[in-house]
Structure formats: C-alpha cells, structure tokens
Coordinates of C-alpha atoms in Angstrom, one line a residue:
X1 CA 1.2 4.8 6.3
X2 CA 2.3 8.8 4.6
X3 CA 5.6 10.0 5.4
X4 CA 5.6 14.0 5.0
X5 CA 8.5 16.4 4.6
X6 CA 9.2 19.5 5.9
X7 CA 7.8 21.7 3.7
X8 CA 9.5 23.7 1.3
X9 CA 10.3 20.0 0.2
X10 CA 9.7 19.5 -3.6
X11 CA 7.8 16.2 -3.1
X12 CA 5.8 18.1 0.2
X13 CA 5.3 21.2 -1.8
X14 CA 4.1 18.9 -5.8
X15 CA 2.3 16.1 -2.9
X16 CA -1.8 17.2 -3.8
X17 CA -3.6 14.2 -1.7
X18 CA -5.4 13.4 1.1
X19 CA -9.6 14.1 1.2
X20 CA -11.8 15.7 -0.7
X21 CA -15.0 17.1 0.8
X22 CA -16.3 17.9 -2.7
X23 CA -15.6 14.4 -4.9
X24 CA -16.4 12.8 -1.3
X25 CA -13.5 11.2 -1.4
X26 CA -10.3 9.9 -0.3
X27 CA -7.7 11.5 -3.2
X28 CA -3.8 10.4 -4.2
X29 CA -1.2 11.8 -5.4
X30 CA 1.0 8.9 -7.7
X31 CA 3.8 9.3 -9.6
X32 CA 3.9 6.6 -12.5
X33 CA 8.1 5.8 -14.0
X34 CA 8.3 3.6 -16.2
X35 CA 10.2 0.8 -16.6
X36 CA 11.5 -0.7 -20.0
X37 CA 12.6 -4.5 -20.6
X38 CA 16.1 -4.1 -20.6
X39 CA 15.2 -2.8 -16.5
X40 CA 16.1 1.0 -17.7
X41 CA 14.1 4.1 -16.8
X42 CA 12.3 6.2 -19.9
X43 CA 10.2 8.3 -18.3
X44 CA 8.1 9.3 -15.0
X45 CA 4.7 11.0 -14.5
X46 CA 2.1 11.8 -12.0
X47 CA -1.1 11.6 -12.2
X48 CA -3.2 14.1 -9.5
X49 CA -7.0 13.9 -7.6
X50 CA -6.5 9.6 -8.2
X51 CA -9.9 9.0 -5.9
X52 CA -8.8 5.7 -4.6
X53 CA -11.9 3.3 -5.5
X54 CA -10.8 3.3 -8.8
X55 CA -8.9 0.4 -10.1
X56 CA -5.3 0.5 -10.1
X57 CA -4.8 -0.6 -13.6
X58 CA -7.8 2.3 -14.6
X59 CA -5.5 4.8 -12.3
X60 CA -2.6 6.0 -14.7
X61 CA -2.8 7.6 -17.9
X62 CA -3.4 5.4 -21.2
X63 CA -2.9 8.4 -23.6
X64 CA 0.7 9.8 -21.6
X65 CA 1.7 5.3 -20.9
X66 CA 1.1 4.8 -24.6
X67 CA 3.1 7.6 -26.3
X68 CA 6.3 6.9 -24.3
X69 CA 6.4 3.9 -25.7
X70 CA 6.2 5.0 -29.2
X71 CA 8.4 7.3 -29.0
X72 CA 11.1 5.6 -27.2
X73 CA 10.5 2.3 -28.7
X74 CA 9.6 4.7 -32.9
X75 CA 6.8 2.0 -32.0
X76 CA 2.9 3.0 -34.5
X77 CA 1.3 5.3 -32.8
X78 CA -2.0 3.2 -33.5
X79 CA -0.6 1.3 -31.2
X80 CA -1.9 0.4 -27.9
X81 CA -0.7 -0.6 -24.9
X82 CA -2.9 -3.2 -22.7
X83 CA -3.2 -1.9 -19.4
X84 CA -3.9 -5.8 -18.5
X85 CA -0.4 -7.6 -19.7
X86 CA 1.0 -4.2 -16.6
X87 CA 2.5 -5.6 -13.5
X88 CA 3.1 -2.7 -10.8
X89 CA 5.6 -2.1 -7.8
X90 CA 5.4 0.4 -5.2
X91 CA 8.3 1.8 -4.3
X92 CA 9.4 0.4 -1.2
X93 CA 11.8 2.8 0.9
X94 CA 12.1 2.2 4.0
X95 CA 15.1 0.6 5.4
X96 CA 16.9 -0.8 2.6
X97 CA 20.2 -0.2 1.2
X98 CA 21.7 2.1 -0.8
X99 CA 23.3 0.6 -3.6
X100 CA 20.5 -1.8 -4.3
X101 CA 16.7 -0.4 -4.9
X102 CA 13.9 -2.7 -3.5
X103 CA 10.4 -3.2 -4.7
X104 CA 6.8 -4.5 -3.3
X105 CA 4.9 -6.3 -6.1
X106 CA 1.3 -5.0 -6.7
X107 CA -2.2 -5.6 -8.0
X108 CA -3.5 -3.6 -10.6
X109 CA -7.1 -5.1 -9.9
X110 CA -7.1 -3.6 -6.7
X111 CA -8.5 -0.7 -5.6
X112 CA -5.9 2.1 -5.4
X113 CA -6.8 2.1 -1.2
X114 CA -6.0 -1.2 -0.9
X115 CA -2.8 -1.6 -3.2
X116 CA -2.2 0.5 -1.2
X117 CA -3.6 -0.9 2.6
X118 CA -0.7 -1.1 4.9
X119 CA 2.7 -0.2 2.6
X120 CA 4.5 3.2 3.8
X121 CA 5.3 5.9 1.2
X122 CA 7.0 8.9 1.1
X123 CA 4.6 12.4 0.7
X124 CA 3.1 9.9 -2.1
X125 CA 3.5 6.8 -4.3
X126 CA 5.5 5.7 -6.4
X127 CA 4.9 3.4 -8.6
X128 CA 6.8 1.7 -10.8
X129 CA 4.9 0.2 -14.4
X130 CA 6.7 -3.0 -16.2
X131 CA 5.9 -4.7 -19.8
X132 CA 7.5 -7.6 -19.1
X133 CA 6.6 -9.9 -14.5
X134 CA 10.6 -11.0 -15.2
X135 CA 11.6 -6.8 -15.1
X136 CA 13.3 -6.6 -12.3
X137 CA 11.9 -8.9 -10.6
X138 CA 15.8 -9.2 -8.0
X139 CA 14.3 -6.4 -6.9
X140 CA 10.8 -7.0 -5.5
X141 CA 10.4 -8.1 -1.8
X142 CA 7.5 -9.3 0.3
X143 CA 5.8 -6.9 2.8
X144 CA 7.1 -8.1 5.5
X145 CA 10.5 -8.0 5.5
X146 CA 10.7 -4.0 3.7
X147 CA 9.0 -3.6 6.9
X148 CA 10.8 -5.3 9.2
X149 CA 7.8 -7.4 10.5
X150 CA 7.7 -11.6 11.4
X151 CA 4.7 -13.3 10.3
X152 CA 2.4 -15.0 12.2
X153 CA 3.7 -17.7 14.5
X154 CA 1.5 -21.0 13.2
X155 CA -0.5 -22.3 15.9
X156 CA 0.1 -25.1 17.7
X157 CA -0.6 -28.9 15.9
X158 CA -4.4 -30.0 17.7
X159 CA -3.5 -33.3 18.5
X160 CA -0.7 -31.8 21.0
X161 CA -3.3 -30.3 22.6
X162 CA -6.3 -32.6 23.0
X163 CA -5.4 -34.0 26.5
X164 CA -4.9 -30.8 28.0
X165 CA -8.4 -29.8 27.0
X166 CA -10.2 -33.0 28.2
X167 CA -8.2 -33.4 31.4
X168 CA -9.8 -29.8 32.3
X169 CA -13.0 -30.0 29.7
X170 CA -15.3 -30.9 33.7
X171 CA -13.2 -28.0 35.4
X172 CA -14.7 -25.8 33.0
X173 CA -17.9 -27.3 32.6
X174 CA -18.9 -26.0 36.8
X175 CA -17.1 -23.1 36.5
X176 CA -19.6 -21.9 33.3
X177 CA -22.2 -22.4 34.9
X178 CA -20.9 -20.6 38.4
X179 CA -21.0 -18.1 35.5
X180 CA -22.9 -18.1 33.1
X181 CA -25.0 -15.3 35.4
X182 CA -23.0 -13.3 35.7
X183 CA -22.0 -13.7 32.0
X184 CA -26.0 -12.2 30.6
X185 CA -26.2 -10.0 33.3
X186 CA -23.1 -8.4 32.0
X187 CA -24.5 -9.6 28.3
X188 CA -27.5 -6.9 29.7
X189 CA -25.1 -3.9 31.3
X190 CA -23.3 -3.4 27.7
X191 CA -26.7 -4.1 25.4
X192 CA -27.9 -1.1 26.8
X193 CA -24.7 0.9 26.4
X194 CA -25.7 4.4 25.4
X195 CA -21.9 4.8 23.8
X196 CA -21.6 4.7 19.9
X197 CA -19.7 2.2 17.9
X198 CA -15.5 2.3 17.1
X199 CA -15.9 4.4 13.3
X200 CA -12.5 3.5 11.5
X201 CA -11.0 5.6 8.7
X202 CA -9.4 4.5 5.1
X203 CA -7.1 8.0 6.2
X204 CA -3.6 5.4 6.0
X205 CA -1.9 7.8 8.7
X206 CA 0.5 10.0 8.3
X207 CA 3.3 10.8 9.9
X208 CA 5.7 14.2 10.5
X209 CA 10.1 15.0 10.6
X210 CA 11.2 18.5 10.5
X211 CA 13.4 17.1 8.5
X212 CA 13.7 14.7 5.6
X213 CA 13.5 10.6 8.1
X214 CA 16.5 8.5 8.3
X215 CA 14.8 6.0 7.5
X216 CA 13.8 6.7 4.3
X217 CA 17.8 5.9 3.7
X218 CA 18.1 7.0 -0.5
X219 CA 17.3 10.1 -2.2
X220 CA 13.5 11.2 -3.3
X221 CA 12.8 9.8 -6.7
X222 CA 14.1 13.0 -9.4
X223 CA 12.8 15.7 -11.6
X224 CA 9.5 14.4 -12.9
X225 CA 9.7 14.5 -16.9
X226 CA 6.0 15.8 -17.5
X227 CA 2.9 15.2 -15.9
X228 CA -1.1 14.0 -16.3
X229 CA -4.4 14.5 -14.8

C-alpha cells in the first residue's frame, strides 16, 4: 500500500512511482539510506524509474554506494562493495513509537515487486542498507507486529476430529448421493458462463490523505543529500 501525502509536500513532489506504459512495467522511486557499522547514517540518495522486476540488490546504484563508503572511510576507491553482502530493511511508517524507529527485513534476492508485497510505504519506500547483519538488529520487527495483525490460527489436532468426522460420514454419504445431480448441473452452468476470469494486478493500493496521515507517527524522511538514477 502507498500512503500518498497532500500535493505540494516535498516527498509527494519527488515521487515518480507509477505504471510506465512505454516500458510496460510498474516503476518505483526508492530512497536508499546507508547505515555504517556504528548505526549512524552515512548518506541517503534517491533512485528513479526502477522496474519492479529488478532484484532488490541489483537496483542499488553501486557507483554511488562505493563513492559514499570510500569518501566517508578514506578507503581505496578501487575497492568495490560486494552487493551480495548487503542487508536491506524497509522503514516502518505505521504505528511505531516516536522515540524508536523500527524496520522490516527485506531479502536482497527478491524482486522489488515481491519485496514490497503487503508492505506500507509513505509515497515511496525508504530502504536502509547495512554492511553488517547485526547493525540495527534491535530495531527489526516482524510484519504482523508492524501492521498489527494476527497470524492465522493453527489448525485443530487431526486426532481430535477423527471421531466426529467418522460419526458423520454415514450421513454425509447419503446426502452426497442426492446432491450429486445438482452439483453436476451447477458445474455445467458454470462452464457455459460468458464471464471473463477475474484479473489481478501487481500495482500497489494507493491511499490518499488531505493532511499528513496520523498513522505515520514520525516526520517524513529528511531531505536528500544526493540523487542517483
């Protein structure tokens, strides 16, 4: 789901997320935030027009990331970062404490469309990049905790339901014979239907607010220091 801010706000203005007819693909704007091993922000930049079928790790502008690391740490510019060693986390924009920012773990080998499935973003995703899996470990929460929904209840023990299913089997057998003709007629009717199959879309749901949404208890991410394509 995409939470849209009022027109004119900087984050709304910079958002280029949408369906590109010419490319035949949904494209994303993504804000990347680089976090060092001490947990401090090193840099942030924006990528535009990222096709949803890109792997998350392949969507990162490595030239900017390498320059950021070499400038901040004084490392040899020839030393390249291995993108397979990067860790990705989505900023949680819903219902968390103001004093503690929380994040959701993403898989770098997932497509962008798969990584963001069921996620909620403010205009476009803010994705944190760390070089160590232990960085910000205490901020990671599960999806159901972030969005306040319960996991599906576990199925009842099969042994406890054997008796009840066995006692009703004889009744259900007699009923099933009388219903078989009706079921066959219903099947034939459905096969003759002219209705087209239901279509599904990979496009995320958009939710627009006239004012800044109250569910996002923190301010929108800060101004960007650099931009990447």
